[in-house]
PDB file of C-alpha atoms in Angstrom:
ATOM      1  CA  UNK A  11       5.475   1.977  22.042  1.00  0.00           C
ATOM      2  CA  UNK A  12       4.384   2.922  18.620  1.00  0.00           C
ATOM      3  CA  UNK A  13       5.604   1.848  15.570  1.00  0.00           C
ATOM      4  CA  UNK A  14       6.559   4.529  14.063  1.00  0.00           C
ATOM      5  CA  UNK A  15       7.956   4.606  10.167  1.00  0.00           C
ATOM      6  CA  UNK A  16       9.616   7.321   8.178  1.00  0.00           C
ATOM      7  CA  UNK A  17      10.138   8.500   5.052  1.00  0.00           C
ATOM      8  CA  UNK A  18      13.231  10.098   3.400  1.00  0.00           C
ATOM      9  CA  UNK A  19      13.873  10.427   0.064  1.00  0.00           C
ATOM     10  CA  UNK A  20      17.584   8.882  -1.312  1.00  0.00           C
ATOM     11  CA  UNK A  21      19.331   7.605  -4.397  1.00  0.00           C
ATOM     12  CA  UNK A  22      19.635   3.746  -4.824  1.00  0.00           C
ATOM     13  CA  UNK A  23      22.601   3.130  -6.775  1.00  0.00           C
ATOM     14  CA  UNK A  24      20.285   0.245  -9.041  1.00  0.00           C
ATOM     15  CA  UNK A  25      17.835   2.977  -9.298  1.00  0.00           C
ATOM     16  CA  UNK A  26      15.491   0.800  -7.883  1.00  0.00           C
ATOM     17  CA  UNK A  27      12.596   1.930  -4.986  1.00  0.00           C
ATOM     18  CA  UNK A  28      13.450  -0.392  -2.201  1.00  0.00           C
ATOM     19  CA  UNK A  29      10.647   0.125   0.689  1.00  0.00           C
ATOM     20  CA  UNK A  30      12.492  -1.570   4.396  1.00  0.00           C
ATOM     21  CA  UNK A  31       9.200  -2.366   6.586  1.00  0.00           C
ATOM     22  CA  UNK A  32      10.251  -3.658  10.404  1.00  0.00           C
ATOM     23  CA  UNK A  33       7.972  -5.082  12.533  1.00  0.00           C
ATOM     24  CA  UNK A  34       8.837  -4.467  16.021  1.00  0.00           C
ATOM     25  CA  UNK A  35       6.708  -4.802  19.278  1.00  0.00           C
ATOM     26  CA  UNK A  36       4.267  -1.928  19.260  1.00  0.00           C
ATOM     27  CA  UNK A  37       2.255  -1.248  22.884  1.00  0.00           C
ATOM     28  CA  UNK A  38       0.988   2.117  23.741  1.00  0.00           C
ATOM     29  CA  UNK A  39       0.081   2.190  27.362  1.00  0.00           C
ATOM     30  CA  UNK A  40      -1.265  -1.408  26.371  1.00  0.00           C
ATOM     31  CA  UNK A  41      -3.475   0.106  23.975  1.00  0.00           C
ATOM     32  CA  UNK A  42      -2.424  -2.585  21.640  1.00  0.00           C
ATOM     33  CA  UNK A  43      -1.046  -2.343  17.977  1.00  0.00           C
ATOM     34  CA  UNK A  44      -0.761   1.155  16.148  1.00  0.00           C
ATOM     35  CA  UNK A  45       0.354   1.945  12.885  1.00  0.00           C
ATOM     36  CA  UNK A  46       1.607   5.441  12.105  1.00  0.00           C
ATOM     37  CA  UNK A  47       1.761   5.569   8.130  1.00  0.00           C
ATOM     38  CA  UNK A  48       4.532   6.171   6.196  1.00  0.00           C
ATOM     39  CA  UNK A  49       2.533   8.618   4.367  1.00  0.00           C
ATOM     40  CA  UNK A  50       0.799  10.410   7.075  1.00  0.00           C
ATOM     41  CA  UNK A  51       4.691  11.085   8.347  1.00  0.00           C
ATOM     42  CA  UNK A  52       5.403  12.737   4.793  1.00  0.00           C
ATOM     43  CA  UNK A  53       2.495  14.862   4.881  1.00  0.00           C
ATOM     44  CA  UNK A  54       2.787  15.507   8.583  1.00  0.00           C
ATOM     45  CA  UNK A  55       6.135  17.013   7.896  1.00  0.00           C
ATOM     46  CA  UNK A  56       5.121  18.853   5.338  1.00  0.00           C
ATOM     47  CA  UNK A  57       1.787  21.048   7.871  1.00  0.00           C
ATOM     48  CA  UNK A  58       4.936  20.939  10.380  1.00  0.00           C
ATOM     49  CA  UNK A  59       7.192  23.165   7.926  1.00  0.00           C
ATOM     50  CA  UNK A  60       4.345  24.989   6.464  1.00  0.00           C
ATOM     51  CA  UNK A  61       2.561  25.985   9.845  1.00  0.00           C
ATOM     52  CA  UNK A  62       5.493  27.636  11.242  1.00  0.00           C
ATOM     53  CA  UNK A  63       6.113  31.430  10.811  1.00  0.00           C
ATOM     54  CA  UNK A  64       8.996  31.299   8.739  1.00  0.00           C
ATOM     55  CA  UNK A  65      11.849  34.423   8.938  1.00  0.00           C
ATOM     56  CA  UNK A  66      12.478  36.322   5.577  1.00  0.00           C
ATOM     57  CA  UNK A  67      15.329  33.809   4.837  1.00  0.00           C
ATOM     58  CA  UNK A  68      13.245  30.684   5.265  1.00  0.00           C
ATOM     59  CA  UNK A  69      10.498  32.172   2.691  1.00  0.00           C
ATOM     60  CA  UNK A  70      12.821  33.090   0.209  1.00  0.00           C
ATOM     61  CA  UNK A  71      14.173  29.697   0.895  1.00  0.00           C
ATOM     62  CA  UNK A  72      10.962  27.570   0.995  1.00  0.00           C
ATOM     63  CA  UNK A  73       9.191  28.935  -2.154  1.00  0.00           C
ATOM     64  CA  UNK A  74      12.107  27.857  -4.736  1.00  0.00           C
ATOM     65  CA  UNK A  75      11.445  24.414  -3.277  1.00  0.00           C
ATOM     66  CA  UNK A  76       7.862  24.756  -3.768  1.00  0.00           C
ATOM     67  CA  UNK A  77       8.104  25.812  -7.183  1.00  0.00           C
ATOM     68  CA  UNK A  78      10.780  22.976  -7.524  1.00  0.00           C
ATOM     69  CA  UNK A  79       8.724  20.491  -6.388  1.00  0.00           C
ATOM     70  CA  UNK A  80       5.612  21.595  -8.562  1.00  0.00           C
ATOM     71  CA  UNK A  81       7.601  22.205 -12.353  1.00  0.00           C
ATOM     72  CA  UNK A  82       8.876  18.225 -11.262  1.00  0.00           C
ATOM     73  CA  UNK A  83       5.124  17.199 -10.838  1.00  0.00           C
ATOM     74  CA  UNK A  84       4.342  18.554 -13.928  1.00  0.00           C
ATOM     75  CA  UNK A  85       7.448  17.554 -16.283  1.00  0.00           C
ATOM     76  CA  UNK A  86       6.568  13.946 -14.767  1.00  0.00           C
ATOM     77  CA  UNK A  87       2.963  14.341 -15.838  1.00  0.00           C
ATOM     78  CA  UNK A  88       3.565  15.315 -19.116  1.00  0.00           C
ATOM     79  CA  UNK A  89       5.689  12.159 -19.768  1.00  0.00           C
ATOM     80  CA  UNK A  90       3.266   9.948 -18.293  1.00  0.00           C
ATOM     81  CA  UNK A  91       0.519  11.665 -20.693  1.00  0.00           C
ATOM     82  CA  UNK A  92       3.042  10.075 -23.814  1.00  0.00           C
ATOM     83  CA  UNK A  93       4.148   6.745 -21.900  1.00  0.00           C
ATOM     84  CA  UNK A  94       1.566   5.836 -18.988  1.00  0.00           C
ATOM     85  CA  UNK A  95       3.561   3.077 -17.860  1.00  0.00           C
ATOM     86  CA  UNK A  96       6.861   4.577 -17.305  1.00  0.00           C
ATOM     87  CA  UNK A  97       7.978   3.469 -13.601  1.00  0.00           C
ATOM     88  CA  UNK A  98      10.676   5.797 -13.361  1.00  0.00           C
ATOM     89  CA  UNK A  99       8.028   9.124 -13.760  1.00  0.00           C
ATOM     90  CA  UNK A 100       5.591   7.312 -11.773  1.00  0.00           C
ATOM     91  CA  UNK A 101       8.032   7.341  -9.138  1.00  0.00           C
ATOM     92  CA  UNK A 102       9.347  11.209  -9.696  1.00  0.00           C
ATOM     93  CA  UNK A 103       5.195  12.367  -9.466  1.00  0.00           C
ATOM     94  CA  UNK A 104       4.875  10.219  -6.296  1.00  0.00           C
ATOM     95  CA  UNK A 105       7.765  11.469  -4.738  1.00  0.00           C
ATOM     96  CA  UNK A 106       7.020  15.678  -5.589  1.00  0.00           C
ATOM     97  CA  UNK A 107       3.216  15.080  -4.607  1.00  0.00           C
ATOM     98  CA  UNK A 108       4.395  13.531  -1.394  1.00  0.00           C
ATOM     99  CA  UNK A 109       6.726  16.521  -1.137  1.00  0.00           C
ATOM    100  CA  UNK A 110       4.108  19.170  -1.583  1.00  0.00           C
ATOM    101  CA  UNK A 111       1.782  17.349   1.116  1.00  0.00           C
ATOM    102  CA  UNK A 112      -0.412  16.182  -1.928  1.00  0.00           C
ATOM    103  CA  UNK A 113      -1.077  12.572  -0.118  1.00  0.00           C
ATOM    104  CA  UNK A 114      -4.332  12.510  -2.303  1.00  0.00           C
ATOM    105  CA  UNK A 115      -2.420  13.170  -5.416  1.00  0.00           C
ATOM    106  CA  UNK A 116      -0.317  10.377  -4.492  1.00  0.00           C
ATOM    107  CA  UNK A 117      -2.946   7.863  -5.057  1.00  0.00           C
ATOM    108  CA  UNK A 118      -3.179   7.402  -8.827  1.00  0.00           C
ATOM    109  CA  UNK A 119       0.816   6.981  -9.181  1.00  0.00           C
ATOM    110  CA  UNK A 120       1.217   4.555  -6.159  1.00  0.00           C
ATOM    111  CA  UNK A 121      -2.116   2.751  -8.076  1.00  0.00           C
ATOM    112  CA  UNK A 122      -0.898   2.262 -10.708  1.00  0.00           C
ATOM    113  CA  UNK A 123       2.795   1.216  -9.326  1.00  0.00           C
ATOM    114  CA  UNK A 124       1.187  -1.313  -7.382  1.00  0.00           C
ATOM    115  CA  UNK A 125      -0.221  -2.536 -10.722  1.00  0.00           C
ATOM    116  CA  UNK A 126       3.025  -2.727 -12.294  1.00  0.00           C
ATOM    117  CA  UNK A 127       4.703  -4.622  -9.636  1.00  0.00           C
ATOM    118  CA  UNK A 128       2.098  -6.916  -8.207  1.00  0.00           C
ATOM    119  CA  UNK A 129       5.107  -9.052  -6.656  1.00  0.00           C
ATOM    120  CA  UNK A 130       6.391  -5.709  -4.274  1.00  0.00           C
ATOM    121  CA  UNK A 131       3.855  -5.313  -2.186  1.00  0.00           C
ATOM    122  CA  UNK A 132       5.504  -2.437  -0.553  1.00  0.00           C
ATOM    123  CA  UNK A 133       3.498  -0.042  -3.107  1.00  0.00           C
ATOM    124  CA  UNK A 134       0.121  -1.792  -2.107  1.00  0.00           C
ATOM    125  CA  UNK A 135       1.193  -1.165   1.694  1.00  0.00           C
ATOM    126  CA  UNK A 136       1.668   2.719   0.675  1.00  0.00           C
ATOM    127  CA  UNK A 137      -1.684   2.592  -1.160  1.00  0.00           C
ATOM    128  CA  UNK A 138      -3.699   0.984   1.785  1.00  0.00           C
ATOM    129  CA  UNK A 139      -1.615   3.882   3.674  1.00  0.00           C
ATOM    130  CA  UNK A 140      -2.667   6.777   1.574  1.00  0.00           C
ATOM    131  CA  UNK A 141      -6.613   5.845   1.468  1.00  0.00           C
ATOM    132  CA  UNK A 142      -6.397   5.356   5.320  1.00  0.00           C
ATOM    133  CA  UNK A 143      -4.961   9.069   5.280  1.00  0.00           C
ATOM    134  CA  UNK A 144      -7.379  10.504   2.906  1.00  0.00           C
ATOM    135  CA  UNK A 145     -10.285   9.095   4.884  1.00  0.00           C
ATOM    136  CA  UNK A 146     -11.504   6.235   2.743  1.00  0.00           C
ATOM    137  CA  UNK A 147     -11.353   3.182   5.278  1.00  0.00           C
ATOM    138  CA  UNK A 148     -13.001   0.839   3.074  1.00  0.00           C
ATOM    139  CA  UNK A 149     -10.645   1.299   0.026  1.00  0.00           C
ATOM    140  CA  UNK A 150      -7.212   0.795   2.371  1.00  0.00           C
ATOM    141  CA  UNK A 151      -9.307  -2.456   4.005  1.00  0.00           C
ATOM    142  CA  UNK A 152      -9.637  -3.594   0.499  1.00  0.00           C
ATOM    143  CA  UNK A 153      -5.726  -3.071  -0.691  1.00  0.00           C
ATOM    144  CA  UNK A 154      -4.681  -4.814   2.409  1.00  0.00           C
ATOM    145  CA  UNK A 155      -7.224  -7.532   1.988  1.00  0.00           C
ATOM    146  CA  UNK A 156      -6.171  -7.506  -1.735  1.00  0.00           C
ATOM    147  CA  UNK A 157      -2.344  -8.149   0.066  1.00  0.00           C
ATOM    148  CA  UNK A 158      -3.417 -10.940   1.897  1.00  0.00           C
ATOM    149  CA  UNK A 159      -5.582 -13.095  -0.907  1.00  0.00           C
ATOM    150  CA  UNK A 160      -1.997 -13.718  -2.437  1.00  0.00           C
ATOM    151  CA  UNK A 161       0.190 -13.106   0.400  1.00  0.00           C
ATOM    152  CA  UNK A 162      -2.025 -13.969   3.536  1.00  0.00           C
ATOM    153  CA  UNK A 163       1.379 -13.854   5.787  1.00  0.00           C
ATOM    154  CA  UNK A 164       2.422 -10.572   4.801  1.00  0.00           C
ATOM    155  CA  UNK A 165       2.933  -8.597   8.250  1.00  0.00           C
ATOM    156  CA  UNK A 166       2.950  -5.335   7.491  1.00  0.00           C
ATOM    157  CA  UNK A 167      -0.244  -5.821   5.717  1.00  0.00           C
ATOM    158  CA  UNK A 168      -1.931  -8.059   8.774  1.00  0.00           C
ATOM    159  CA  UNK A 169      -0.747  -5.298  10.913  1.00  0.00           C
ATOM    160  CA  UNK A 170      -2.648  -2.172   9.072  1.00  0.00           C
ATOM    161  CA  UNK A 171      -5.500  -3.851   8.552  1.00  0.00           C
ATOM    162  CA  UNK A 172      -5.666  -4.576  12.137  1.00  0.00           C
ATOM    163  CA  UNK A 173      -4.726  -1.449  13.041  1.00  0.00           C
ATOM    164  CA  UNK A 174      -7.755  -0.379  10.864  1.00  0.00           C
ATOM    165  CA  UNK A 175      -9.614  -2.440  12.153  1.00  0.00           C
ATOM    166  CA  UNK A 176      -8.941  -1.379  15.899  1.00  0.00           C
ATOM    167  CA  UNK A 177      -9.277   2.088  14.870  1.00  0.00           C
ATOM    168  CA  UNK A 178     -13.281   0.946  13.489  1.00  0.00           C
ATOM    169  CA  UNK A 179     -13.950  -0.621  16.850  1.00  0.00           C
ATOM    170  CA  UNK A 180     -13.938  -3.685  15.592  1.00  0.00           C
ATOM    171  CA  UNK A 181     -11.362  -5.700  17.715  1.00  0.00           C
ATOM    172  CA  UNK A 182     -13.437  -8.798  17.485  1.00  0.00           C
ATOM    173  CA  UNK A 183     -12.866  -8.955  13.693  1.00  0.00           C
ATOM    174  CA  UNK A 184      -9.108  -8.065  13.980  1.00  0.00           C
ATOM    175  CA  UNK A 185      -8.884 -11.367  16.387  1.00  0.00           C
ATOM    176  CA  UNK A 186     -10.738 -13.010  13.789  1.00  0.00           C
ATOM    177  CA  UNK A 187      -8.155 -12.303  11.228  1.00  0.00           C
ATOM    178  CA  UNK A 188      -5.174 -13.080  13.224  1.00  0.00           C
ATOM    179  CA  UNK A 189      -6.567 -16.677  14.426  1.00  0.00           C
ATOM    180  CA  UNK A 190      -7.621 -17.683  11.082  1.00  0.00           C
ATOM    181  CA  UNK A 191      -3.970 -16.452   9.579  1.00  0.00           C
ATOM    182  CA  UNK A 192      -2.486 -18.626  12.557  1.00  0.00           C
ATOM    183  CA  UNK A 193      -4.854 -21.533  11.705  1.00  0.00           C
ATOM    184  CA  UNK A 194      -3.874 -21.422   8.227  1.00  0.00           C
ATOM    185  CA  UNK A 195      -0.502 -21.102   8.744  1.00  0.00           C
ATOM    186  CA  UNK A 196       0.844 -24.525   8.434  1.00  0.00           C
ATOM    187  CA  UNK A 197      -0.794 -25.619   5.570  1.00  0.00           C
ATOM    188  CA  UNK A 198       0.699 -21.846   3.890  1.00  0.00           C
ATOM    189  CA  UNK A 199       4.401 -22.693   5.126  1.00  0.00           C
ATOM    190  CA  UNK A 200       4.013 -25.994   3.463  1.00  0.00           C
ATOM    191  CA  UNK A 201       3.403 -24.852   0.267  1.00  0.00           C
ATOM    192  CA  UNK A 202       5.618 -21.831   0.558  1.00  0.00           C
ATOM    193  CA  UNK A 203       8.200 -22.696   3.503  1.00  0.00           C
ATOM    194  CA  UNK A 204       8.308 -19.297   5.871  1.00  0.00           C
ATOM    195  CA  UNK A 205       5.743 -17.787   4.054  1.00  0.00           C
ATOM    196  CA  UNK A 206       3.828 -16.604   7.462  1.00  0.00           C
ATOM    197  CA  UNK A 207       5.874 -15.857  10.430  1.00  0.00           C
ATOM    198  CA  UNK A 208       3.535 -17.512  13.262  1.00  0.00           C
ATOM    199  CA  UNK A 209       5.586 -15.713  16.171  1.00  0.00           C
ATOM    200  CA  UNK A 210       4.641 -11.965  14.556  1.00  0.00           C
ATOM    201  CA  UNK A 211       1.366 -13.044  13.951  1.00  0.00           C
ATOM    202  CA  UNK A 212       0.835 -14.551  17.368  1.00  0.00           C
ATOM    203  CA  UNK A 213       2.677 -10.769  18.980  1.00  0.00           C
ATOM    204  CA  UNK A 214       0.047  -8.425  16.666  1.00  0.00           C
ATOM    205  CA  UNK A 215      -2.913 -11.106  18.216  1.00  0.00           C
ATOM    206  CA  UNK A 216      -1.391 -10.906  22.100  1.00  0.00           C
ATOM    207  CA  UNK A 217      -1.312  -7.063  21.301  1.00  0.00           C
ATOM    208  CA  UNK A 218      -5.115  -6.366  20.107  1.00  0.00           C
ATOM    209  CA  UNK A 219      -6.254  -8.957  23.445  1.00  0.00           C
ATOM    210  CA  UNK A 220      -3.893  -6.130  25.334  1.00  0.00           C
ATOM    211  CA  UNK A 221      -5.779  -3.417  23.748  1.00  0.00           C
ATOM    212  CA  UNK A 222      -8.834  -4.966  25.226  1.00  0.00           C
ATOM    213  CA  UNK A 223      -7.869  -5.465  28.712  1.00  0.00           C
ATOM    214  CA  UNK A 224      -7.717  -9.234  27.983  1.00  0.00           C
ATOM    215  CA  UNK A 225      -4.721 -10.269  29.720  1.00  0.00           C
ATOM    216  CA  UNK A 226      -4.799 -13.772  30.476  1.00  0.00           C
ATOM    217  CA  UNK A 227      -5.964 -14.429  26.693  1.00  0.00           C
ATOM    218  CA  UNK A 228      -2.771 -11.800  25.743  1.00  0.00           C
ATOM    219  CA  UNK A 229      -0.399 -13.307  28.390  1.00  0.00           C
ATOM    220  CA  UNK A 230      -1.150 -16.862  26.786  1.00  0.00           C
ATOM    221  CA  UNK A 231      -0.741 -15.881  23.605  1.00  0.00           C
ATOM    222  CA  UNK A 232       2.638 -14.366  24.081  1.00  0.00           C
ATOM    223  CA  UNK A 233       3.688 -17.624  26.317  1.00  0.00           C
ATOM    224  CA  UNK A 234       3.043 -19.605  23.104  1.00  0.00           C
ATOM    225  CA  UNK A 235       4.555 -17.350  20.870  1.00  0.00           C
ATOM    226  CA  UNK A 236       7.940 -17.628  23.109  1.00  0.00           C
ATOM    227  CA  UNK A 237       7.756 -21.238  23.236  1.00  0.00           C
ATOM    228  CA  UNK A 238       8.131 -20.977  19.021  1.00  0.00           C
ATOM    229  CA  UNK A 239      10.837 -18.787  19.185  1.00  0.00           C
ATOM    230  CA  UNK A 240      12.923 -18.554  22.512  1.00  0.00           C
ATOM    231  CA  UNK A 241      15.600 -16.068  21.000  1.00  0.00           C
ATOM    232  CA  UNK A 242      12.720 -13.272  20.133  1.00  0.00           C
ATOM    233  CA  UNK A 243      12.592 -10.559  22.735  1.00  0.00           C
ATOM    234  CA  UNK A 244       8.984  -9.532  21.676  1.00  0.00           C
ATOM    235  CA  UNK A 245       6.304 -11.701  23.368  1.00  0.00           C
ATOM    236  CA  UNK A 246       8.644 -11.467  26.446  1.00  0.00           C
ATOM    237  CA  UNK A 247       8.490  -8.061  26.295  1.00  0.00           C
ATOM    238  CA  UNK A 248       4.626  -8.120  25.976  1.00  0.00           C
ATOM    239  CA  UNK A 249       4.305 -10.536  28.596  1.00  0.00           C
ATOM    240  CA  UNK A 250       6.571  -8.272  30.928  1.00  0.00           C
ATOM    241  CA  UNK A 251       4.463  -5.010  29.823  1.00  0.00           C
ATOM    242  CA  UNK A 252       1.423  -6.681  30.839  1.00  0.00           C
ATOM    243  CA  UNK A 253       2.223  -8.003  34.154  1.00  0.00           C
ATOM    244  CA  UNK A 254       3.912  -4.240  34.884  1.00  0.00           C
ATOM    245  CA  UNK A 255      -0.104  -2.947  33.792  1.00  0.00           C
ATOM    246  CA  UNK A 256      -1.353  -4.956  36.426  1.00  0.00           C
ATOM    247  CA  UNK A 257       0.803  -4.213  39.237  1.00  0.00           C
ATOM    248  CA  UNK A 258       2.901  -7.253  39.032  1.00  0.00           C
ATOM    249  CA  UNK A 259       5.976  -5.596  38.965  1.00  0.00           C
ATOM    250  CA  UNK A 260       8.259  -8.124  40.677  1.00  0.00           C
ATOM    251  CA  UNK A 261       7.261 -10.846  38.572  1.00  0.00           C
ATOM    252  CA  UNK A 262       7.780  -8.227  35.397  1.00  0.00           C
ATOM    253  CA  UNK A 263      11.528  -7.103  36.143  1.00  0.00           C
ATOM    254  CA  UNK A 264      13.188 -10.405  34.975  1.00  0.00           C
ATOM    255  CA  UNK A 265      11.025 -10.713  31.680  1.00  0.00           C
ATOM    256  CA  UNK A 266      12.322  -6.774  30.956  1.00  0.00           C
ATOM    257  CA  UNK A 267      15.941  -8.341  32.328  1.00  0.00           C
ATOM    258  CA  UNK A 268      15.363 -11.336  29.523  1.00  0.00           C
ATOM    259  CA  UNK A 269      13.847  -8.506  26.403  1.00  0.00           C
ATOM    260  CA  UNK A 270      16.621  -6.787  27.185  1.00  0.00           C
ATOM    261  CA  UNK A 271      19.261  -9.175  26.599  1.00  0.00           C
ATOM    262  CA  UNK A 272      17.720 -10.502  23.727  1.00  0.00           C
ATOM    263  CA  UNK A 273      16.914  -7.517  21.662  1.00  0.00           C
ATOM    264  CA  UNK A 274      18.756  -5.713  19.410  1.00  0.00           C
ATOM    265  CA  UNK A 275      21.167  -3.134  20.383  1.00  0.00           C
ATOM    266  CA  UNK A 276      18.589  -0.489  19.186  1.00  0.00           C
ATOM    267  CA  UNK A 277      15.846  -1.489  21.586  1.00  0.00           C
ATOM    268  CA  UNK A 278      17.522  -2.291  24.656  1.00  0.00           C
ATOM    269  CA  UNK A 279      17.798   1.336  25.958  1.00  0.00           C
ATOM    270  CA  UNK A 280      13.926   1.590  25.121  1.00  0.00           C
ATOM    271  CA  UNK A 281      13.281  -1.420  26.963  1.00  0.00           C
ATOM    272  CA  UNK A 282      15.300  -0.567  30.377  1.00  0.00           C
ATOM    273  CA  UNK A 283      13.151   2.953  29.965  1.00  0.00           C
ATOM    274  CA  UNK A 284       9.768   0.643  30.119  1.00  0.00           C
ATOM    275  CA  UNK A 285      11.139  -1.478  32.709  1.00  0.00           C
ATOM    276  CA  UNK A 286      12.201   2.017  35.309  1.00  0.00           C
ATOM    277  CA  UNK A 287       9.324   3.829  34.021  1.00  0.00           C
ATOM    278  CA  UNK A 288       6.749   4.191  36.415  1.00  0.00           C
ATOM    279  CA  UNK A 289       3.880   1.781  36.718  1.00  0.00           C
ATOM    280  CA  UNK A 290       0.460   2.870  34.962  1.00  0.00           C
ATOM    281  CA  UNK A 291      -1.198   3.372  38.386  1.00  0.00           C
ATOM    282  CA  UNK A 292       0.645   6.190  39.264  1.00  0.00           C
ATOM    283  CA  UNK A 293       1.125   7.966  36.062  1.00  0.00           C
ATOM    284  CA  UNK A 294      -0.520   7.385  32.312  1.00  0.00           C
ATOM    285  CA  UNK A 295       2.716   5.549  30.451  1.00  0.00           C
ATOM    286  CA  UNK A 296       2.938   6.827  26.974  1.00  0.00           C
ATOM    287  CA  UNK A 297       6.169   5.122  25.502  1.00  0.00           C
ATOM    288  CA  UNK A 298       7.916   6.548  22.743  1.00  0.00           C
ATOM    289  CA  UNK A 299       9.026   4.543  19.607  1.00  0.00           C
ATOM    290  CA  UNK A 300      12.781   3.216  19.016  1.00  0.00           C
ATOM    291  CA  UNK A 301      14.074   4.236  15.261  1.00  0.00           C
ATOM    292  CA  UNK A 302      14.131   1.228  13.167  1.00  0.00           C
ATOM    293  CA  UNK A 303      17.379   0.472  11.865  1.00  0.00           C
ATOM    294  CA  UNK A 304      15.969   0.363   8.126  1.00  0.00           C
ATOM    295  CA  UNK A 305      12.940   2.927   8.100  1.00  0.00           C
ATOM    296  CA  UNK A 306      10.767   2.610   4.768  1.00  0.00           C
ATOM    297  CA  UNK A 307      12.968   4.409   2.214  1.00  0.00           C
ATOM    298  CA  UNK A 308      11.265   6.263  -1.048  1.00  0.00           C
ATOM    299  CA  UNK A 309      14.349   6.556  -3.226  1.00  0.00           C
ATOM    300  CA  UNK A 310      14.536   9.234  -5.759  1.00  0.00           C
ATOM    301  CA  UNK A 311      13.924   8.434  -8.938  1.00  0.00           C
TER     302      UNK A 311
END
């Protein structure tokens, strides 16, 4: 199951951006933790309405928008050219560059955005997301690393560097990061109570052991993350996914049962699918994403 985010454009009523990240359980085929950036949605949407063949009506319709979208970028740019700093155009040129597919030209707002409001890291998350999409690995390791100096339990910044780091081949360093964030942990919630969520933590960890056909190390992981919190469906549904991968599909059906009842009405029809779905020995199991109830939201300006 791949967490999956996506990004629509609406009006706050404070005028304010307000970015909603969930973390939810994310196993592909127990290919462990995946990220699908809120970006790479944007711009994905963009090839998808492009690459068709549009009918007469849809062209005449589509190139107003264009043109919309473009006169927007540059009214924005001209007012950033007098006042640099001005949040509310940074915003407007974000948002038409993300409209127009221009993820690269999204950069230099969300930059500087992410400067302005070092205490949201929401923007830094959409920065990391953006370099990742334009192919520059090391500079979205860096914002997320940048995330987690100041904010080392930030989970949607522990999960795409992970996820980057998965994607590198280099699973042994995304353990590495998750065990040292665990081991750190206490000392973190004591000076800032709740500041690291050791459950999440300990699901993205049993996840990337997953990924790496480590299931005793994942299975033990996800035991100890239930044993922290008995109401979260998550490691049980981990644990249950697991034992289904290796044929243990008797001892599986009551941990689905448990997810099930535990989850959130938006997951339990996903997680009865996982639980009927047939085992990964007789066909591959690719399981589709549940819609967050709060997807990441880019207000308009």
């Amino acid at each position: 199951m791949a967490v999956e985010f996506r990004g629509r454009f609406v009006t706050d009523k404070r005028n304010r951006w307000i970015i909603n990240v969930i973390l939810i359980l994310a196993v592909v085929a127990f290919v462990g933790f995946s990220l699908i950036p809120l970006i790479d949605a944007a711009f994905r949407g963009n090839q998808t309405q492009t690459a068709a063949s549009p009918s007469p009506t849809q062209s005449a319709s589509a190139t107003p928008k264009k043109e919309e979208l473009e006169a927007q970028a540059k009214g924005y740019e001209l007012v950033l050219q007098r006042e640099p700093e001005n949040s509310t155009a940074l915003r407007g040129l974000l948002e038409a560059r993300l409209g127009l597919g221009d993820v690269k030209g999204a950069i230099v707002p969300l930059e500087k955005l992410a400067k302005l409001n070092p205490n949201e890291t929401e923007y830094a998350i959409l920065l990391a997301q953006a370099k990742q999409q334009t192919k520059d690995p090391e500079g979205a390791a860096q914002t997320y690393r940048d995330i987690l100096k100041t904010k080392p339990g930030d989970r949607n910044a522990l999960q795409g560097l992970t996820n980057l780091l998965l994607q590198q081949n280099r699973p042994e360093a995304a353990v590495g990061l998750l065990q040292d964030t665990l081991k750190t942990a206490p000392q973190a919630n004591k000076i800032q109570p709740n500041s690291v969520d050791v459950v999440s933590v300990q699901v993205i960890l049993g996840q990337v052991y997953a990924s790496q056909k480590r299931f005793d190390e994942a299975i033990a992981v996800f035991d100890e993350a239930t044993k922290g919190n008995k109401q979260d469906f998550r490691p049980v549904l981990g644990k249950a996914l697991i034992l289904k991968e290796q044929g243990k599909t008797d001892a599986a059906k009551p941990l689905f049962a448990s997810a099930a009842e535990l989850a959130p009405a938006q997951y339990k029809d996903e997680i009865n699918k996982l639980a009927s779905a047939p085992s990964p020995g007789a066909t591959p199991a690719v399981v589709p994403s549940p819609t967050p109830s709060a997807a990441p939201v880019v207000p308009s300006p």
